[in-house]
Coordinates of C-alpha atoms and ligand atoms in Angstrom, one line a residue:
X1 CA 31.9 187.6 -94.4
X2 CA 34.0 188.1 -97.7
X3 CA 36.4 190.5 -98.8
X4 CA 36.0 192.3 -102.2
X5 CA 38.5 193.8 -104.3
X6 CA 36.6 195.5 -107.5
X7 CA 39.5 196.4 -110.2
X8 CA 39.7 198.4 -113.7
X9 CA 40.6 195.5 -115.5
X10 CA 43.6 197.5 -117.2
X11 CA 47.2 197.2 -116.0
X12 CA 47.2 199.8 -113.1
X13 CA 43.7 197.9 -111.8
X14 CA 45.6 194.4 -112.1
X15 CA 48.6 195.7 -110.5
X16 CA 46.3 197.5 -107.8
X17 CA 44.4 194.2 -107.1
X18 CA 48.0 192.4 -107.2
X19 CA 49.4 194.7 -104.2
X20 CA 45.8 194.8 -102.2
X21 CA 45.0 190.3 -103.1
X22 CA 49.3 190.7 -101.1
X23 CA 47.4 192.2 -98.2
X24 CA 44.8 190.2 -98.4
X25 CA 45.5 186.8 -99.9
X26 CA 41.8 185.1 -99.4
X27 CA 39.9 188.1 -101.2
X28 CA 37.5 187.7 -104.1
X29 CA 38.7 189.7 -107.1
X30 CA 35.8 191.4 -109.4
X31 CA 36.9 193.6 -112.6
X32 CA 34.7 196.4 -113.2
X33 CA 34.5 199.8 -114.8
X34 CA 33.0 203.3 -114.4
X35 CA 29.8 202.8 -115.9
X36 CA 29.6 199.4 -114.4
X37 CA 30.7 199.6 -111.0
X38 CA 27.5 200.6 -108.7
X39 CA 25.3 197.9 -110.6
X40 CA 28.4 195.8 -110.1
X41 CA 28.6 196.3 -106.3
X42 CA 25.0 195.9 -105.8
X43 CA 24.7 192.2 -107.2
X44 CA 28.2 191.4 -105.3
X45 CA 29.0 192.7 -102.4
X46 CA 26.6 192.2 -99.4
X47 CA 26.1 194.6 -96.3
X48 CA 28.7 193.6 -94.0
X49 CA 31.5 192.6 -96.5
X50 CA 34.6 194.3 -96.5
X51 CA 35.2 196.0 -100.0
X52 CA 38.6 197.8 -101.6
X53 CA 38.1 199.3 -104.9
X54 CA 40.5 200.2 -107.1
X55 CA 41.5 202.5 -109.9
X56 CA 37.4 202.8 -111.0
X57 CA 36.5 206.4 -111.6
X58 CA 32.9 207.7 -110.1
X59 CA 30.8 208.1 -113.0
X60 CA 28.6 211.2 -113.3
X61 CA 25.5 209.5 -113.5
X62 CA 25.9 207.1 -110.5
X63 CA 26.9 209.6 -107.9
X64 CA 23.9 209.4 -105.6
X65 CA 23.3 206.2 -105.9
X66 CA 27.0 205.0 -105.5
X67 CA 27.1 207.7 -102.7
X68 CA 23.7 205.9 -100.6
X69 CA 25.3 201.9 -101.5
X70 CA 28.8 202.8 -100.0
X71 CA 27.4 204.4 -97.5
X72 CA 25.3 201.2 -96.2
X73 CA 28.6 199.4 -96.9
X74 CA 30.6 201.2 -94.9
X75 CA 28.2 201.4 -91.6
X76 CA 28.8 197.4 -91.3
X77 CA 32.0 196.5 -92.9
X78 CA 35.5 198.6 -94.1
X79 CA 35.5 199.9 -97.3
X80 CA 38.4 201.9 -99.3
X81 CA 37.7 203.2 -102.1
X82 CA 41.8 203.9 -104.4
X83 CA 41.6 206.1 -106.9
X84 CA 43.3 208.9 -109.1
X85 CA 40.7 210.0 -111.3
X86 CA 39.5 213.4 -110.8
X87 CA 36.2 213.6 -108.8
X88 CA 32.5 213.9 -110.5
X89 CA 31.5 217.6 -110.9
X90 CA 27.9 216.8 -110.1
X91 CA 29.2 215.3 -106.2
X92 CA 31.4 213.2 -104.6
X93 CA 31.6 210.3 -102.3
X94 CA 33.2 212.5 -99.2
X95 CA 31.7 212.3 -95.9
X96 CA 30.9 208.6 -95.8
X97 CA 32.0 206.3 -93.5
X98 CA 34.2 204.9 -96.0
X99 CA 38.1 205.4 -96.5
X100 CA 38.7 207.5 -99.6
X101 CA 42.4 207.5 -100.7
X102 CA 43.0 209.7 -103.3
X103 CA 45.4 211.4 -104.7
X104 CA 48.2 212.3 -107.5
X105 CA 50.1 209.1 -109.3
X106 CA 48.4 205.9 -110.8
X107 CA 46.4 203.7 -108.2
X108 CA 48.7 200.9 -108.2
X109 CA 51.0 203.2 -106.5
X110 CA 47.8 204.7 -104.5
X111 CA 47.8 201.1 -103.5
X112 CA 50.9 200.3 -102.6
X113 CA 51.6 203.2 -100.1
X114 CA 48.2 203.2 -98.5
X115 CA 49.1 199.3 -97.8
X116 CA 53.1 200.4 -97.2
X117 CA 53.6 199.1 -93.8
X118 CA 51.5 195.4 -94.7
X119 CA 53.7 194.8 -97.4
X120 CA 57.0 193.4 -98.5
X121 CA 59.4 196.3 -100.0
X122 CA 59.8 194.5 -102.9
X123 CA 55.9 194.7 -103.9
X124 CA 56.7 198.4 -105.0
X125 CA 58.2 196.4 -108.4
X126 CA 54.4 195.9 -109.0
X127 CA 53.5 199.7 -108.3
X128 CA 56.3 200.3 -110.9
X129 CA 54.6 198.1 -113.4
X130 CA 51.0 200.2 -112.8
X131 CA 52.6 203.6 -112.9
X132 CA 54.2 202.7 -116.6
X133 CA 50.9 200.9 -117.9
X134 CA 49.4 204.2 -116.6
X135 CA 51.8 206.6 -118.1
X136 CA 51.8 208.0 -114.7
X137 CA 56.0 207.6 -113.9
X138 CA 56.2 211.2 -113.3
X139 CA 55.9 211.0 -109.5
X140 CA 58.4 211.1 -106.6
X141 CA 57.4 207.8 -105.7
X142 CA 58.2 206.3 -109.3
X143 CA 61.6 207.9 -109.1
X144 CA 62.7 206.7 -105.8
X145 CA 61.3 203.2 -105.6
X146 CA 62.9 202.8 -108.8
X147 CA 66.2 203.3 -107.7
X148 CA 65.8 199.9 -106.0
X149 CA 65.9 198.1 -109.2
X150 CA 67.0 197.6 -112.4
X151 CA 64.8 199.9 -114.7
X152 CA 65.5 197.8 -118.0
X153 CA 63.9 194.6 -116.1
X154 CA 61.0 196.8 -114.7
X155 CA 59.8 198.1 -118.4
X156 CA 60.3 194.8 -119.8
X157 CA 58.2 193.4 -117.5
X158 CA 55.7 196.3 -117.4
X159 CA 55.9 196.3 -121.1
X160 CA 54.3 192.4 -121.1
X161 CA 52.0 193.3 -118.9
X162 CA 50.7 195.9 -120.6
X163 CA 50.7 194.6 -123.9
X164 CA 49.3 191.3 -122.4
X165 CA 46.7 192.6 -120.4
X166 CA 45.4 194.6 -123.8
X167 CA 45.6 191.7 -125.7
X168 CA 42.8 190.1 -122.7
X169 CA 40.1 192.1 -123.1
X170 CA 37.0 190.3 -121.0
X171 CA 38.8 187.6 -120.5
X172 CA 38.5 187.6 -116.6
X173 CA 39.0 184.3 -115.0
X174 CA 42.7 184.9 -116.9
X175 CA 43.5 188.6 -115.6
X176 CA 42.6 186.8 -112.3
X177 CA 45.1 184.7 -112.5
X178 CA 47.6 187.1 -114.1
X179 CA 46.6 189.1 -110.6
X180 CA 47.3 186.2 -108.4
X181 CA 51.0 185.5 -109.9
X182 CA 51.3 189.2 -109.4
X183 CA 50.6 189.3 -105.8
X184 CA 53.2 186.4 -105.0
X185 CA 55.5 189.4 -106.3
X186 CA 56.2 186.4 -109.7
X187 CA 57.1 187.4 -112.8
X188 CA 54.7 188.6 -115.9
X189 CA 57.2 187.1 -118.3
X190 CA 57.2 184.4 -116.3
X191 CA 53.5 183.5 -117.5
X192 CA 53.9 181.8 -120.9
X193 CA 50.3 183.1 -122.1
X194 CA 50.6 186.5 -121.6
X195 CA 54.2 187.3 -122.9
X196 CA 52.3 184.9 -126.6
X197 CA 49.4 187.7 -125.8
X198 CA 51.9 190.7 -125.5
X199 CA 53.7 189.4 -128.5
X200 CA 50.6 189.1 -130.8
X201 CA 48.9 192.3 -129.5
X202 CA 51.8 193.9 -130.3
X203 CA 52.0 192.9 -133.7
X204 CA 48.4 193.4 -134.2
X205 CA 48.9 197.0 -132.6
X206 CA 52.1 197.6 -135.1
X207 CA 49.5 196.4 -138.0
X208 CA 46.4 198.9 -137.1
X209 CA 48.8 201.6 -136.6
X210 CA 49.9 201.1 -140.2
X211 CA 46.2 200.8 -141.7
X212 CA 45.3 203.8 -140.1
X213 CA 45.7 206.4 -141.9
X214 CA 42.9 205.4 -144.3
X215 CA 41.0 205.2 -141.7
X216 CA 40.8 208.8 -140.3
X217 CA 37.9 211.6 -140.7
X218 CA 38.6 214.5 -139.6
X219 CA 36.5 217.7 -138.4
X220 CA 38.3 221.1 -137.1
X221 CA 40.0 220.0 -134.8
X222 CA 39.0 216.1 -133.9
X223 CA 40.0 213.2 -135.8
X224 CA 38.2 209.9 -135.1
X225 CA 38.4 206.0 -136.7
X226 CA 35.3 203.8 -136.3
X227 CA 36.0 200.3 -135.2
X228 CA 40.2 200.2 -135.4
X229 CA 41.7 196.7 -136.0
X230 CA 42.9 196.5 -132.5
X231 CA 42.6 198.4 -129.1
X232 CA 40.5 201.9 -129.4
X233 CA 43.1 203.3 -126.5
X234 CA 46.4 203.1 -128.5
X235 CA 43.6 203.9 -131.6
X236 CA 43.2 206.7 -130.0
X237 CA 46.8 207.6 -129.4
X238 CA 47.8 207.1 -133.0
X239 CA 45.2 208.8 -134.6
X240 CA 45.7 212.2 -132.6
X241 CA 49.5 211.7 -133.6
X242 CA 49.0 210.4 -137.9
X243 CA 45.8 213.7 -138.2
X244 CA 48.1 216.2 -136.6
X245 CA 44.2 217.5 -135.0
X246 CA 44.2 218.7 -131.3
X247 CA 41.7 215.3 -130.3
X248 CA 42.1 211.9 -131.7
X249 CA 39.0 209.4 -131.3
X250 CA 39.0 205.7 -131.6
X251 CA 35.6 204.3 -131.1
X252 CA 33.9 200.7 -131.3
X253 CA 30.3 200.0 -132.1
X254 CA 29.1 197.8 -129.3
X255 CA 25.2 197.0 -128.9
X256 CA 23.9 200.3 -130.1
X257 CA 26.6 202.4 -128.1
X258 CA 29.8 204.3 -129.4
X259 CA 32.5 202.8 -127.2
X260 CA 35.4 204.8 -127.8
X261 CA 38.8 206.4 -126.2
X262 CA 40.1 210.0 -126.5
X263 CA 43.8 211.6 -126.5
X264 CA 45.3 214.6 -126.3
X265 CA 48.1 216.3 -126.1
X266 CA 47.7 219.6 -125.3
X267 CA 47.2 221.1 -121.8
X268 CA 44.3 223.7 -122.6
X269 CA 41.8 221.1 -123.4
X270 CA 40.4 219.1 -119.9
X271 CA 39.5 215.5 -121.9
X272 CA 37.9 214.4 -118.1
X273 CA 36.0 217.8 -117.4
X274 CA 34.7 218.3 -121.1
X275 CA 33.4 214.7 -121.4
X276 CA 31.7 214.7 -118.2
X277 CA 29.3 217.8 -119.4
X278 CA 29.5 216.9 -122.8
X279 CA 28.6 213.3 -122.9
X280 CA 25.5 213.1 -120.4
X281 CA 23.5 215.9 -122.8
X282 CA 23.5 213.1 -125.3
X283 CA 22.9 210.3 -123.0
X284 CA 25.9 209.3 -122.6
X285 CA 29.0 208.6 -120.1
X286 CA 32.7 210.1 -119.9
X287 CA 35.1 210.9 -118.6
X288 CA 38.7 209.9 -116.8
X289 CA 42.1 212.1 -117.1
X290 CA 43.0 215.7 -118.7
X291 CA 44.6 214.4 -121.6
X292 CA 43.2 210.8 -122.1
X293 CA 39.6 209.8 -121.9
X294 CA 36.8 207.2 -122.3
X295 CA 33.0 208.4 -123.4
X296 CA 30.0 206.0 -124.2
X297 CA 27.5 207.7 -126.4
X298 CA 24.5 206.1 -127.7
X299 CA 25.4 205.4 -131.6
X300 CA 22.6 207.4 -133.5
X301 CA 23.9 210.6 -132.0
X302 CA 27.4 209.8 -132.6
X303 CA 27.9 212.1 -135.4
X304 CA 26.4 214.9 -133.4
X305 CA 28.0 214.6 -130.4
X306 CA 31.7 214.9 -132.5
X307 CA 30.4 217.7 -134.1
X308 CA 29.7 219.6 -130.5
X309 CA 32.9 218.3 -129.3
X310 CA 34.2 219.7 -131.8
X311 CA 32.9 223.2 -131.3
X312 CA 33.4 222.7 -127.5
X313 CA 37.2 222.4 -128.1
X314 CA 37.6 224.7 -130.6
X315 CA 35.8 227.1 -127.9
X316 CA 38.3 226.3 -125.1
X317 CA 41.7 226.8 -128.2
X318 CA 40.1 230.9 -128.6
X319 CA 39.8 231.4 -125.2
X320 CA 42.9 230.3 -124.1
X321 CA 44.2 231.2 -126.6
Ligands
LIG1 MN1 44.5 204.0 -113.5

């Protein structure tokens, strides 16, 4: 019988996977994603296995059938299931025989206290580094178990990782490793490849963020960039900030889908809860936090789908006025 860790392959899933792969040193570690994750589990993870997954939102369209796997999962072997994305609106995964931790922070720190009393103290330095790849250091926890060290260090070291980890995208047998020097509580400088990767993404990131404002259409109040020199997530990010619009989109063409990454910064508009109704009417997925987002739509309705998110969040700015 195995044990299964299935990870976002971001920096709060590496860090997750880091603090759980602690617990469990001989675990197998999978990276996965949203849309991904029940097909995923199905051609891994056998009846009888013990599975943790981490920091993987439940997509809308998998709900039921994620619902019926776990469920057979959890009859013969343990499964948690870590996770601070808000819930599906069309069901959930309560009532299984499955342990759902949920709750308010990034997973990593999810992680970490759920694991608390397995662990050394000083694996809450790796909870540290998920919360700031998240943007999520507005928690008790953050505060507190940063006390214990020196914050300069901690960004630093977050600050590779994240750049690092960006800079890695599908490169899996490396974020595995980058996981395993994690849970031995070691040092991301200390891995010569991914402070060269955090040096060049950022770079490359500095570089796109300068070319974009050539880039940018607009609508009412969206602005989007089609394939962006470098990550669509800081894309994303930079185009909400450059167009002054209420939504910025970055978005990648990838095998007839629109692969892209939404931003916000304004507390009216739910990124998770509009995505999620938006993006299945055009056969689509989305979905994640309030104010930053993932959608995959399929590319020849691309054009329409901005123009009725477009309408949808000029909708929600009347009404709330
Ligand atoms: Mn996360």
């Amino acid at each position: 019988l195995r044990t299964w860790i299935i990870t976002h392959g971001d920096g709060d899933g590496v860090t997750s996977a880091a603090i759980a792969l602690a617990v469990f040193p001989q675990a197998n570690v999978f990276f996965s994603h949203p849309a991904g994750l029940y097909e995923d589990l199905v051609d891994t993870v056998k009846e009888g296995d013990n599975v943790i997954i981490c920091d993987i939102a439940v997509s809308e369209r998998e709900v039921e059938e994620l619902r019926l796997f776990l469920g057979r999962l959890g009859k013969r072997g343990d499964v948690v299931y870590i996770d601070h994305h808000p819930p599906p609106v069309s069901g959930d995964l309560k009532g299984l025989p499955i342990t759902l931790v949920r709750g308010e922070g990034c997973a990593a720190e999810l992680t970490y206290l759920f694991f608390k009393d397995k662990l050394s103290w000083d694996m809450s330095r790796v909870a540290l580094y998920g919360a700031i790849c998240d943007y999520e250091t507005d928690t008790r926890f953050f505060r507190e178990a940063l006390k214990d060290w020196d914050q300069r260090m901690v960004f630093f070291e977050a600050g590779v990782l994240a750049q690092g980890l960006e800079g890695s995208r599908g490169e899996h047998d490396f974020k595995r490793h980058v996981v395993r020097t994690l849970s031995e509580n070691r040092l991301p400088s200390s891995l010569s490849e991914l402070l060269l990767k955090a040096l060049i993404e950022t770079m490359s990131e500095e570089e796109m963020r300068r070319n974009l404002p050539g880039m940018i259409e607009t609508l009412a109040y969206i602005a989007f960039v089609v394939n962006p020199r470098g990550s669509i997530a800081r894309a994303a990010g930079y185009v909400r900030a450059i167009s002054g619009k209420t939504v910025g989109i970055a978005a990648n063409k990838k095998k007839g889908m629109m692969v892209m990454s939404l931003r916000t910064n304004d507390d009216r508009v739910d990124l998770n809860l509009v995505l999620r109704k938006l993006a299945p009417r055009f056969g689509g997925t989305g979905g994640g936090h309030p104010n930053a987002a993932g959608a995959r739509i399929p590319e020849n309705v691309f054009r329409k789908f901005l123009a009725s998110l477009d309408n949808e969040v000029g909708r929600i700015l009347e009404v709330s006025g």
